[in-house]
Coordinates of C-alpha atoms in Angstrom, one line a residue:
M1 CA 0.0 0.0 0.0
G2 CA 1.0 3.6 -0.4
E3 CA 0.4 6.9 1.3
T4 CA -3.0 7.4 -0.1
A5 CA -4.3 4.0 1.2
W6 CA -2.7 4.6 4.6
R7 CA -4.4 8.0 4.9
A8 CA -7.7 6.3 4.0
N9 CA -7.0 3.7 6.8
I10 CA -6.6 6.6 9.3
D11 CA -9.8 8.1 8.0
G12 CA -11.6 4.8 8.5
F13 CA -10.2 4.5 12.1
E14 CA -11.2 8.1 13.0
Q15 CA -14.7 7.7 11.5
A16 CA -15.4 4.4 13.3
A17 CA -14.0 5.6 16.6
R18 CA -16.0 8.8 16.6
S19 CA -19.1 6.9 15.6
M20 CA -18.6 4.5 18.5
V21 CA -18.2 7.4 20.9
A22 CA -21.3 9.1 19.5
L23 CA -23.3 5.8 19.8
A24 CA -22.4 5.7 23.5
D25 CA -24.3 9.0 24.1
E26 CA -27.5 7.2 23.0
L27 CA -27.2 4.3 25.4
T28 CA -29.4 3.8 28.4
A29 CA -28.2 2.6 31.8
A30 CA -29.6 -0.9 30.9
D31 CA -27.8 -0.9 27.5
W32 CA -24.3 -0.9 29.0
D33 CA -24.9 -4.3 30.7
R34 CA -26.5 -6.0 27.6
P35 CA -24.6 -9.1 26.4
T36 CA -23.0 -8.9 22.9
E37 CA -22.0 -11.5 20.3
C38 CA -18.5 -11.6 21.8
P39 CA -18.9 -14.4 24.4
G40 CA -18.8 -13.0 28.0
W41 CA -18.6 -9.4 26.9
S42 CA -21.2 -6.8 27.7
V43 CA -21.6 -3.5 25.9
K44 CA -19.4 -1.8 28.5
D45 CA -16.7 -4.5 27.9
Q46 CA -16.6 -3.6 24.3
Y47 CA -15.8 0.0 25.1
S48 CA -13.2 -1.1 27.7
H49 CA -11.5 -3.2 25.1
I50 CA -11.2 -0.4 22.5
L51 CA -10.1 2.0 25.2
G52 CA -7.4 -0.3 26.5
I53 CA -5.9 -1.1 23.1
E54 CA -5.8 2.6 22.1
R55 CA -4.2 3.6 25.5
W56 CA -1.6 0.9 24.9
L57 CA -0.8 2.2 21.4
L58 CA -0.4 5.7 22.9
G59 CA 2.0 4.4 25.5
D60 CA -0.4 5.0 28.3
A61 CA -0.7 1.5 29.6
D62 CA 1.2 1.1 32.8
D63 CA 0.9 -2.6 33.4
G64 CA 3.9 -3.6 31.2
E65 CA 1.8 -6.0 29.2
T66 CA 2.0 -6.2 25.4
R67 CA -1.5 -6.4 23.9
T68 CA -2.0 -9.6 21.8
S69 CA -4.9 -11.6 20.6
A70 CA -4.3 -14.0 23.5
N71 CA -4.9 -11.4 26.3
T72 CA -7.9 -9.4 25.0
E73 CA -9.5 -9.8 28.4
L74 CA -6.8 -7.8 30.1
D75 CA -8.4 -4.3 29.6
V76 CA -11.9 -5.6 30.0
E77 CA -11.2 -7.1 33.4
A78 CA -9.3 -4.0 34.5
R79 CA -12.4 -1.8 34.0
R80 CA -15.1 -4.2 35.2
A81 CA -15.8 -2.1 38.3
D82 CA -15.7 1.3 36.6
P83 CA -18.9 3.1 35.7
P84 CA -19.7 3.6 32.0
G85 CA -19.4 7.4 32.2
E86 CA -15.8 7.1 33.4
I87 CA -14.9 4.6 30.6
L88 CA -16.6 6.8 28.0
G89 CA -14.8 9.9 29.2
D90 CA -11.5 8.2 29.1
L91 CA -12.3 6.9 25.6
R92 CA -13.2 10.4 24.3
D93 CA -9.8 11.7 25.5
V94 CA -7.8 8.8 24.1
I95 CA -9.5 9.0 20.7
E96 CA -8.8 12.7 20.4
R97 CA -5.2 12.2 21.3
R98 CA -4.8 9.2 18.9
V99 CA -6.3 11.0 16.0
A100 CA -4.1 14.1 16.7
V101 CA -1.0 12.0 16.8
L102 CA -1.9 10.1 13.6
R103 CA -2.8 13.3 11.7
S104 CA 0.3 15.2 12.9
G105 CA 2.8 13.0 11.1
A106 CA 4.5 11.9 14.3
V107 CA 3.8 8.3 13.5
D108 CA 6.0 6.8 10.8
L109 CA 3.5 4.9 8.7
T110 CA 6.3 3.1 6.8
E111 CA 7.7 1.5 10.0
V112 CA 7.2 -2.2 10.2
V113 CA 5.6 -3.2 13.5
T114 CA 4.5 -6.4 15.1
T115 CA 0.8 -6.1 15.5
P116 CA -1.3 -7.3 18.5
F117 CA -2.8 -10.0 16.3
G118 CA 0.6 -11.4 15.2
P119 CA 1.7 -10.4 11.7
A120 CA 4.3 -7.7 11.1
M121 CA 3.3 -4.9 8.7
A122 CA 3.8 -1.3 8.0
Y123 CA 2.1 0.9 10.5
G124 CA -0.1 2.5 7.8
D125 CA -1.4 -1.0 6.9
F126 CA -1.9 -1.8 10.6
M127 CA -4.3 1.2 10.8
R128 CA -6.7 -0.6 8.4
H129 CA -6.9 -3.4 11.0
R130 CA -7.5 -0.8 13.8
A131 CA -10.3 0.7 11.8
F132 CA -11.7 -2.9 11.3
D133 CA -11.5 -3.7 15.0
V134 CA -13.2 -0.6 16.2
W135 CA -15.9 -0.8 13.5
M136 CA -16.6 -4.5 14.3
H137 CA -17.0 -3.7 18.0
E138 CA -19.2 -0.8 17.3
Q139 CA -21.4 -3.1 15.2
D140 CA -21.5 -5.5 18.2
V141 CA -22.8 -2.7 20.3
R142 CA -25.4 -1.7 17.7
R143 CA -26.7 -5.2 17.4
A144 CA -26.9 -5.7 21.1
T145 CA -28.8 -2.5 21.7
G146 CA -31.0 -2.5 18.6
R147 CA -29.4 0.6 17.1
P148 CA -28.3 -0.4 13.6
G149 CA -26.2 2.1 11.6
N150 CA -22.8 3.0 10.2
L151 CA -22.8 0.0 7.9
D152 CA -21.1 2.0 5.2
G153 CA -18.5 4.8 5.1
P154 CA -14.8 4.8 5.8
G155 CA -14.8 2.4 8.7
A156 CA -16.9 -0.1 6.8
D157 CA -14.7 0.3 3.7
C158 CA -11.6 -0.7 5.7
S159 CA -13.4 -3.6 7.2
R160 CA -14.6 -4.8 3.8
L161 CA -11.0 -4.8 2.5
V162 CA -9.8 -6.8 5.5
L163 CA -12.6 -9.4 5.2
E164 CA -12.6 -9.7 1.4
G165 CA -8.8 -10.1 1.5
S166 CA -9.2 -13.4 3.4
L167 CA -11.6 -15.0 0.9
P168 CA -9.0 -16.7 -1.4
Y169 CA -7.4 -18.2 1.7
V170 CA -10.8 -19.3 3.0
V171 CA -11.7 -21.0 -0.3
G172 CA -8.3 -22.4 -1.2
K173 CA -6.9 -23.5 2.2
R174 CA -9.7 -23.8 4.7
A175 CA -12.4 -25.1 2.4
A176 CA -9.8 -27.0 0.2
A177 CA -11.6 -26.2 -3.0
A178 CA -10.3 -28.3 -5.9
P179 CA -8.6 -26.9 -9.0
G180 CA -11.2 -25.4 -11.4
Q181 CA -13.8 -24.9 -8.7
T182 CA -15.2 -21.4 -8.3
V183 CA -16.9 -19.7 -5.3
V184 CA -19.0 -16.5 -5.6
V185 CA -19.9 -14.6 -2.5
E186 CA -22.5 -11.9 -3.0
T187 CA -24.2 -9.2 -0.9
P188 CA -26.5 -6.5 -2.3
E189 CA -23.5 -4.1 -2.3
H190 CA -20.5 -6.4 -3.2
R191 CA -19.6 -9.4 -5.2
W192 CA -16.4 -11.6 -5.1
R193 CA -15.5 -14.4 -7.4
V194 CA -12.7 -16.7 -6.3
V195 CA -11.3 -19.4 -8.6
V196 CA -8.8 -22.2 -7.7
G197 CA -6.2 -22.6 -10.4
D198 CA -4.3 -25.7 -11.5
D199 CA -1.6 -24.8 -9.0
R200 CA -4.3 -25.1 -6.3
R201 CA -4.0 -21.4 -5.5
A202 CA -7.2 -19.5 -5.1
R203 CA -7.4 -16.0 -6.6
F204 CA -10.0 -13.4 -7.3
H205 CA -11.2 -13.6 -10.9
D206 CA -13.1 -11.0 -13.0
G207 CA -12.1 -12.3 -16.4
P208 CA -14.3 -13.1 -19.5
D209 CA -15.9 -16.2 -17.8
G210 CA -16.8 -14.1 -14.7
D211 CA -20.5 -14.7 -15.3
A212 CA -20.2 -18.5 -15.7
E213 CA -22.1 -20.4 -13.1
P214 CA -19.8 -21.1 -10.1
T215 CA -19.4 -24.3 -8.2
V216 CA -20.8 -22.5 -5.2
R217 CA -22.8 -19.3 -4.9
L218 CA -23.4 -17.7 -1.5
R219 CA -25.8 -14.8 -1.2
M220 CA -26.3 -12.9 2.1
A221 CA -26.8 -9.5 3.6
W222 CA -23.7 -7.3 4.1
E223 CA -24.1 -7.5 7.8
T224 CA -24.3 -11.3 7.6
F225 CA -21.0 -11.3 5.7
V226 CA -19.5 -9.1 8.4
R227 CA -20.7 -11.4 11.2
L228 CA -19.3 -14.5 9.5
G229 CA -16.0 -12.8 8.9
G230 CA -15.9 -11.6 12.5
G231 CA -16.8 -14.9 14.0
R232 CA -20.0 -13.5 15.4
V233 CA -22.2 -16.2 13.8
T234 CA -21.4 -19.8 12.6
G235 CA -22.0 -20.8 9.0
D236 CA -24.7 -23.2 9.9
A237 CA -26.6 -20.6 11.8
A238 CA -26.2 -17.7 9.3
D239 CA -28.9 -16.6 7.0
V240 CA -27.3 -17.5 3.7
E241 CA -28.8 -18.5 0.3
V242 CA -26.7 -21.4 -0.9
G243 CA -26.4 -22.5 -4.5
G244 CA -24.3 -25.3 -6.0
D245 CA -22.2 -27.8 -4.2
P246 CA -23.6 -28.0 -0.6
E247 CA -20.5 -29.6 0.9
L248 CA -18.1 -27.1 -0.5
A249 CA -20.5 -24.3 0.6
R250 CA -20.5 -25.7 4.1
R251 CA -16.7 -25.7 4.3
V252 CA -16.5 -22.2 2.9
L253 CA -19.0 -20.8 5.4
A254 CA -17.3 -22.8 8.3
G255 CA -14.0 -21.2 7.5
M256 CA -15.0 -17.5 7.0
A257 CA -14.1 -16.2 10.5
V258 CA -10.8 -14.3 10.3
T259 CA -10.7 -12.6 13.7
P260 CA -8.8 -14.4 16.5

């Protein structure tokens, strides 16, 4: 990626973060305790998680613990006894400071960093994943409290790029599709066609045979695609219209979750 894409990632992070903060202003006292699709996490826990990660990225965490996908409970447990208003106030402050730092140029977007979820990448690329994480947790809160929204825009765009980027791996590796097999995944807003070549590698394909009937066609709402990719719903429980090879479809749907 280049500078333009990295700036778009920062835009996505800022938009998702500000939307999540604005959403908190709509919540009732009862909403903060509602369970979400992240097992064991309430709405308040979702906010504590985002707050903790962003504090750590600012260098504010004082526990000496590196944040990884294996210790996501760390910041949640640390704020269990704190009232929602205090968590929200801290998050407002942290988001303002994070955005200011990112916009100031103080962060070297070309620096390769080890990310909390494992892979090393340029900081500018990492910001796409931060936008994705914040946006996904905002959607968790929206579903838990019956307040749908922000399903498009910069944060959603970053999330789409993360989720769609995993589809060739899902089809070729996790679902073990055979050479020549094709999987099409469709939402009303998006369409992806993945073809497995003779070398057994799965790739996106939009060539002249892009309208040929695929081995599997999966049609679903955009939010269902997001929930599958985020591991919020299992393939056998998701509302998906399946066409073609049912066993390959089952394997694709079972392998779509990309979050730890």
